[in-house]
Short mmCIF file of C-alpha atoms in Angstrom, two decimals:
data_model
loop_
_atom_site.label_atom_id
_atom_site.label_comp_id
_atom_site.label_asym_id
_atom_site.label_seq_id
_atom_site.Cartn_x
_atom_site.Cartn_y
_atom_site.Cartn_z
CA MET A 1 -4.85 4.81 -4.28
CA ILE A 2 -5.99 3.46 -0.93
CA VAL A 3 -9.71 3.39 -1.98
CA LEU A 4 -8.89 1.96 -5.43
CA LEU A 5 -6.70 -0.85 -4.05
CA GLN A 6 -9.29 -1.84 -1.44
CA VAL A 7 -12.20 -1.64 -3.94
CA LEU A 8 -10.37 -3.71 -6.53
CA ILE A 9 -9.13 -6.29 -4.05
CA ASN A 10 -12.75 -6.83 -2.88
CA TRP A 11 -14.66 -6.79 -6.19
CA CYS A 12 -11.91 -8.19 -8.54
CA LEU A 13 -10.45 -10.80 -6.22
CA VAL A 14 -12.37 -11.74 -3.12
CA VAL A 15 -16.01 -11.60 -4.47
CA PRO A 16 -15.19 -13.45 -7.77
CA ILE A 17 -13.37 -16.29 -5.91
CA LEU A 18 -16.23 -16.60 -3.33
CA ASN A 19 -18.60 -16.90 -6.34
CA LEU A 20 -16.46 -19.69 -7.80
CA TYR A 21 -17.30 -21.64 -4.58
CA GLU A 22 -20.91 -20.56 -4.60
CA LEU A 23 -20.44 -18.69 -1.44
CA THR A 24 -22.27 -15.32 -0.63
CA PRO A 25 -20.12 -12.37 0.66
CA THR A 26 -20.85 -11.73 4.23
CA PHE A 27 -18.97 -8.56 4.39
CA THR A 28 -21.71 -6.11 3.33
CA ILE A 29 -21.20 -2.94 1.23
CA LEU A 30 -21.83 -0.83 4.40
CA ASP A 31 -19.16 -2.71 6.23
CA PHE A 32 -16.80 -2.19 3.36
CA ILE A 33 -17.51 1.56 3.29
CA PHE A 34 -16.78 1.76 7.04
CA MET A 35 -13.53 -0.11 6.71
CA THR A 36 -12.41 1.96 3.72
CA LEU A 37 -13.42 5.30 5.43
CA ALA A 38 -11.55 4.22 8.53
CA THR A 39 -8.43 3.51 6.39
CA ILE A 40 -8.64 6.75 4.77
CA MET A 41 -9.15 8.70 8.04
CA ILE A 42 -6.05 6.95 9.57
CA ALA A 43 -3.97 7.79 6.49
CA GLY A 44 -5.30 11.47 6.54
CA GLY A 45 -4.42 11.71 10.16
CA GLY A 46 -0.99 10.33 9.40
CA TYR A 47 -0.38 12.92 6.69
CA VAL A 48 -1.57 15.71 9.03
CA ILE A 49 0.88 14.80 11.87
CA ASN A 50 3.63 14.10 9.34
CA ASP A 51 3.28 17.63 8.00
CA TYR A 52 3.14 18.97 11.61
CA PHE A 53 6.50 17.40 12.46
CA ASP A 54 8.07 18.04 8.98
CA THR A 55 7.61 21.74 8.86
CA LYS A 56 11.31 22.68 9.25
CA ALA A 57 12.41 20.17 6.66
CA ASP A 58 9.60 21.01 4.30
CA LEU A 59 10.53 24.68 4.43
CA ILE A 60 13.79 23.63 2.83
CA ASN A 61 12.64 20.79 0.60
CA ARG A 62 9.38 22.21 -0.80
CA PRO A 63 8.75 25.79 0.60
CA ASN A 64 5.84 26.51 -1.70
CA ASN A 65 3.85 23.41 -0.38
CA VAL A 66 4.07 23.98 3.31
CA ILE A 67 0.50 24.09 4.72
CA VAL A 68 0.90 23.57 8.52
CA GLY A 69 2.16 26.76 10.07
CA THR A 70 1.05 28.80 7.10
CA ASP A 71 -2.38 28.07 5.80
CA ILE A 72 -3.29 26.01 8.88
CA SER A 73 -2.06 26.78 12.36
CA ARG A 74 -0.18 24.00 14.22
CA GLY A 75 -2.80 23.93 16.79
CA ASN A 76 -5.51 23.26 14.23
CA ALA A 77 -3.40 20.70 12.62
CA LEU A 78 -3.33 18.79 15.97
CA THR A 79 -7.11 19.19 16.07
CA TRP A 80 -7.54 17.79 12.59
CA HIS A 81 -5.26 14.90 13.50
CA LEU A 82 -7.23 14.02 16.60
CA ALA A 83 -10.53 14.25 14.93
CA LEU A 84 -9.53 12.07 11.96
CA ASN A 85 -8.17 9.44 14.19
CA ILE A 86 -11.18 9.37 16.56
CA ILE A 87 -13.51 9.01 13.59
CA ALA A 88 -11.28 6.23 12.13
CA CYS A 89 -11.28 4.33 15.48
CA ILE A 90 -14.98 4.58 15.82
CA LEU A 91 -15.65 3.40 12.26
CA GLY A 92 -13.06 0.58 12.75
CA ALA A 93 -14.50 -0.54 16.03
CA LEU A 94 -18.10 -0.46 14.52
CA VAL A 95 -17.20 -2.60 11.48
CA SER A 96 -15.04 -4.98 13.66
CA ILE A 97 -18.05 -5.57 16.06
CA ARG A 98 -20.36 -5.88 13.03
CA ILE A 99 -18.36 -8.86 11.73
CA GLY A 100 -17.87 -10.42 15.13
CA VAL A 101 -14.01 -9.96 15.33
CA TRP A 102 -13.82 -7.17 17.81
CA ILE A 103 -10.08 -7.60 18.20
CA PHE A 104 -9.54 -5.97 14.76
CA ALA A 105 -10.83 -2.73 16.50
CA PHE A 106 -7.52 -2.40 18.32
CA ALA A 107 -5.57 -2.15 15.04
CA TYR A 108 -6.83 1.31 14.33
CA PRO A 109 -5.46 3.06 17.54
CA ILE A 110 -2.21 1.03 17.27
CA ILE A 111 -1.65 2.16 13.64
CA SER A 112 -2.55 5.73 14.56
CA GLY A 113 0.04 5.67 17.39
CA LEU A 114 2.63 4.06 15.04
CA LEU A 115 2.09 6.95 12.46
CA TRP A 116 2.61 9.50 15.35
CA PHE A 117 5.84 7.88 16.40
CA TYR A 118 6.86 7.47 12.78
CA SER A 119 6.42 11.15 12.09
CA SER A 120 8.08 12.35 15.40
CA THR A 121 10.87 9.77 15.80
CA TYR A 122 11.09 6.77 13.51
CA LYS A 123 11.46 8.57 10.19
CA LYS A 124 14.65 10.22 11.52
CA MET A 125 16.21 6.68 12.09
CA PHE A 126 18.07 4.83 9.45
CA LEU A 127 15.76 2.72 7.33
CA LEU A 128 13.18 2.13 10.07
CA GLY A 129 10.76 4.85 8.91
CA ASN A 130 10.83 3.51 5.34
CA ILE A 131 10.03 0.01 6.51
CA ILE A 132 7.18 1.08 8.79
CA VAL A 133 5.49 3.09 5.83
CA ALA A 134 6.01 0.11 3.49
CA PHE A 135 4.66 -2.28 6.09
CA LEU A 136 1.41 -0.21 6.72
CA ILE A 137 0.81 0.07 3.07
CA SER A 138 1.23 -3.64 2.61
CA ILE A 139 -1.69 -4.24 5.02
CA ILE A 140 -4.15 -2.38 2.85
CA PRO A 141 -4.62 -5.38 0.32
CA LEU A 142 -5.10 -7.77 3.08
CA MET A 143 -7.87 -5.87 4.85
CA PRO A 144 -10.83 -6.96 2.66
CA VAL A 145 -9.72 -10.54 2.95
CA ALA A 146 -9.23 -10.38 6.70
CA TYR A 147 -12.73 -8.82 7.07
CA GLN A 148 -14.49 -11.14 4.74
CA LEU A 149 -13.28 -14.53 5.78
CA PRO A 150 -14.52 -14.74 9.34
CA GLY A 151 -18.11 -14.50 8.23
CA GLN A 152 -17.47 -17.22 5.67
CA MET A 153 -16.02 -19.55 8.35
CA ASN A 154 -19.36 -19.34 10.18
CA THR A 155 -21.65 -20.21 7.40
CA ASP A 156 -23.21 -23.70 6.81
CA ASN A 157 -22.35 -23.65 3.19
CA PRO A 158 -21.41 -27.29 2.09
CA ASN A 159 -18.20 -25.99 0.38
CA ILE A 160 -17.12 -24.69 3.76
CA ILE A 161 -18.14 -27.63 5.82
CA ASN A 162 -16.58 -30.15 3.44
CA GLY A 163 -13.37 -28.14 2.95
CA VAL A 164 -13.94 -27.50 -0.76
CA PHE A 165 -13.38 -23.80 -0.38
CA ASP A 166 -9.63 -23.22 -0.57
CA LEU A 167 -8.61 -20.29 1.68
CA ASN A 168 -5.19 -20.29 0.09
CA LEU A 169 -6.48 -19.10 -3.18
CA ILE A 170 -7.65 -15.75 -1.72
CA PHE A 171 -4.76 -15.52 0.75
CA TYR A 172 -2.01 -15.98 -1.74
CA TRP A 173 -3.50 -13.60 -4.22
CA SER A 174 -3.81 -10.86 -1.62
CA LEU A 175 -0.46 -11.59 -0.22
CA GLY A 176 1.06 -11.15 -3.76
CA PHE A 177 -0.34 -7.67 -4.04
CA SER A 178 0.64 -7.00 -0.40
CA ILE A 179 4.28 -7.90 -1.26
CA PHE A 180 4.16 -5.74 -4.36
CA SER A 181 2.86 -2.87 -2.35
CA PHE A 182 5.60 -3.32 0.23
CA ILE A 183 8.61 -3.46 -2.05
CA THR A 184 7.42 -0.57 -4.39
CA THR A 185 6.54 1.58 -1.45
CA LEU A 186 9.89 0.93 0.16
CA PHE A 187 11.91 1.93 -2.95
CA ARG A 188 9.59 5.02 -3.55
CA GLU A 189 10.29 6.08 0.08
CA ILE A 190 13.95 5.90 -0.37
CA ILE A 191 13.70 7.88 -3.69
CA LYS A 192 11.62 10.44 -1.76
CA ASP A 193 14.47 10.61 0.81
CA MET A 194 16.86 11.30 -2.07
CA GLU A 195 14.61 14.11 -3.26
CA ASP A 196 14.46 15.54 0.41
CA TYR A 197 18.23 15.11 1.07
CA ASN A 198 18.91 18.80 1.83
CA GLY A 199 16.05 19.29 4.33
CA ASP A 200 16.69 15.90 5.94
CA LYS A 201 20.33 16.66 6.39
CA GLU A 202 19.68 19.99 7.84
CA SER A 203 17.09 18.51 10.32
CA GLY A 204 19.53 15.93 11.43
CA ARG A 205 17.64 12.87 9.99
CA ASN A 206 19.55 9.63 9.46
CA THR A 207 17.90 8.67 6.13
CA ILE A 208 19.59 6.24 3.72
CA PRO A 209 20.85 9.03 1.31
CA VAL A 210 22.04 11.12 4.30
CA VAL A 211 23.95 8.20 5.99
CA LEU A 212 25.11 6.21 2.93
CA GLY A 213 25.01 8.73 0.06
CA PHE A 214 23.25 8.85 -3.31
CA LYS A 215 25.46 6.10 -4.93
CA VAL A 216 24.55 3.48 -2.38
CA SER A 217 20.96 4.74 -2.17
CA LYS A 218 20.62 4.08 -6.04
CA ILE A 219 22.17 0.62 -5.68
CA ILE A 220 19.56 -0.17 -3.00
CA VAL A 221 16.69 1.28 -4.95
CA ILE A 222 17.69 -0.50 -8.23
CA SER A 223 18.14 -3.72 -6.36
CA LEU A 224 14.55 -3.48 -5.03
CA MET A 225 13.32 -2.85 -8.53
CA VAL A 226 15.07 -5.80 -9.89
CA ILE A 227 13.62 -7.99 -7.05
CA THR A 228 10.19 -6.71 -8.07
CA ILE A 229 10.76 -7.69 -11.69
CA LEU A 230 12.13 -11.08 -10.89
CA GLY A 231 9.23 -11.65 -8.40
CA ILE A 232 6.66 -10.83 -11.10
CA ILE A 233 8.32 -13.20 -13.51
CA TRP A 234 8.51 -16.01 -10.85
CA VAL A 235 4.83 -15.62 -9.98
CA TRP A 236 3.85 -15.67 -13.67
CA ILE A 237 5.81 -18.84 -14.41
CA ASN A 238 4.71 -20.69 -11.32
CA PHE A 239 1.03 -19.54 -10.87
CA LEU A 240 -0.29 -17.67 -13.94
CA ASN A 241 1.01 -18.85 -17.40
CA ASP A 242 -1.77 -17.04 -19.24
CA LEU A 243 -1.14 -14.74 -22.21
CA ILE A 244 -3.30 -11.86 -20.95
CA SER A 245 -1.26 -11.67 -17.73
CA ALA A 246 2.00 -12.01 -19.56
CA THR A 247 1.16 -9.17 -21.87
CA TYR A 248 -0.28 -6.85 -19.20
CA LEU A 249 2.65 -7.47 -16.76
CA SER A 250 5.33 -7.25 -19.38
CA VAL A 251 4.06 -4.01 -21.10
CA LEU A 252 2.61 -2.14 -18.24
CA VAL A 253 4.65 -3.20 -15.23
CA ILE A 254 8.00 -4.71 -16.21
CA LEU A 255 8.83 -2.25 -18.99
CA PRO A 256 7.97 0.75 -16.92
CA LEU A 257 10.17 -0.75 -14.11
CA LEU A 258 13.07 -1.08 -16.53
CA LEU A 259 12.49 2.52 -17.53
CA LEU A 260 12.50 3.34 -13.79
CA ILE A 261 15.88 1.52 -13.31
CA TYR A 262 17.37 3.55 -16.23
CA LYS A 263 16.05 6.84 -14.84
CA THR A 264 17.29 6.06 -11.41
CA LEU A 265 20.73 5.47 -12.75
CA LYS A 266 20.56 8.97 -14.36
CA ILE A 267 19.51 10.76 -11.19
CA LYS A 268 21.67 13.78 -10.72
CA THR A 269 19.18 16.57 -9.49
CA LYS A 270 16.25 16.93 -7.20
CA GLU A 271 13.99 17.27 -10.37
CA ASP A 272 15.29 13.83 -11.39
CA CYS A 273 14.28 12.33 -8.10
CA HIS A 274 10.82 13.89 -8.41
CA PHE A 275 10.31 12.34 -11.78
CA VAL A 276 11.49 8.94 -10.68
CA SER A 277 9.16 9.09 -7.59
CA SER A 278 6.22 10.12 -9.78
CA LEU A 279 6.91 7.33 -12.22
CA SER A 280 7.14 4.83 -9.36
CA LYS A 281 3.70 5.94 -8.23
CA ILE A 282 2.31 5.28 -11.76
CA ILE A 283 3.83 1.68 -11.67
CA MET A 284 2.13 1.16 -8.39
CA LEU A 285 -1.22 2.17 -9.96
CA LEU A 286 -0.59 -0.05 -12.97
CA GLY A 287 0.17 -2.92 -10.57
CA ILE A 288 -3.21 -2.38 -8.82
CA LEU A 289 -5.05 -2.20 -11.99
CA TYR A 290 -3.83 -5.69 -12.91
CA LEU A 291 -6.69 -6.78 -10.64
CA PHE A 292 -9.05 -6.17 -13.61
CA VAL A 293 -7.13 -8.95 -15.45
CA VAL A 294 -7.53 -11.17 -12.41
CA ARG A 295 -11.23 -10.59 -12.41
CA TYR A 296 -11.43 -11.50 -16.07
CA ASN A 297 -9.44 -14.62 -15.58
CA LEU A 298 -11.64 -15.73 -12.78
CA TYR A 299 -14.70 -15.09 -14.83
CA LEU A 300 -13.15 -17.39 -17.45
CA VAL A 301 -12.60 -20.17 -14.87
CA GLY A 302 -16.15 -19.75 -13.62
CA ASN A 303 -17.58 -20.22 -17.10
CA GLU A 304 -15.42 -23.28 -18.12
#
């Protein structure tokens, strides 16, 4: 999902918009590969350390899927975590230096540290862990834009010099996908907490379902889903207004979200939570694939 999101943001959004303004991408394929690999390594390290600290709860929530402490020793898990994060920081520093914005290199060790503290401490706190994960996921769509634009600002292209190139076009598009990623990740994390209720309660975690109960958790999750639907409709009315977008978003995003709301209302068992969580992941994927529609619409604009 991470790779797909970054690839589509770059090649279905950033590059086509640059082409509209006759700008040549300065963020090379090699740079993009380094950035994406660094992101994957950070995420992988985050999963490893999360499993390391989650062993007790996972033995209750999903005993057949516990890896750390069974297939992989806890010591080896820490080694993998360290190795993945070192590689990520090296790749992140390399690509940051290559584009001339070295300060970006500090983001990787900061995020790595944040994921460590999330797994060890923050996820036990009420709501904070959910917000941190959603925030980190929301950064992913912004990264190709953040790495591409500095090089564009240093070119002597007339469209840059004369202010013809509108930075807001790329920024608002990527921000839209960032907000979508944040909200959908947030309600999916709460659903996963509902699924993991028994283990989390036994481990002393103050998740939303443990503190507020399933009824209030459902209300929060459904409210976030409704906000997502209303946000999509608002964006279409104010910025899109094309039939292809209306059809895609209505059939492949809004209708599944309505189904998700219905299934959330009907949650009674752990299996119900797992189904809703899986369906929410599919909706996130369908939201990402809308970038193909974006690319097609930008192609039409460029050929008018």
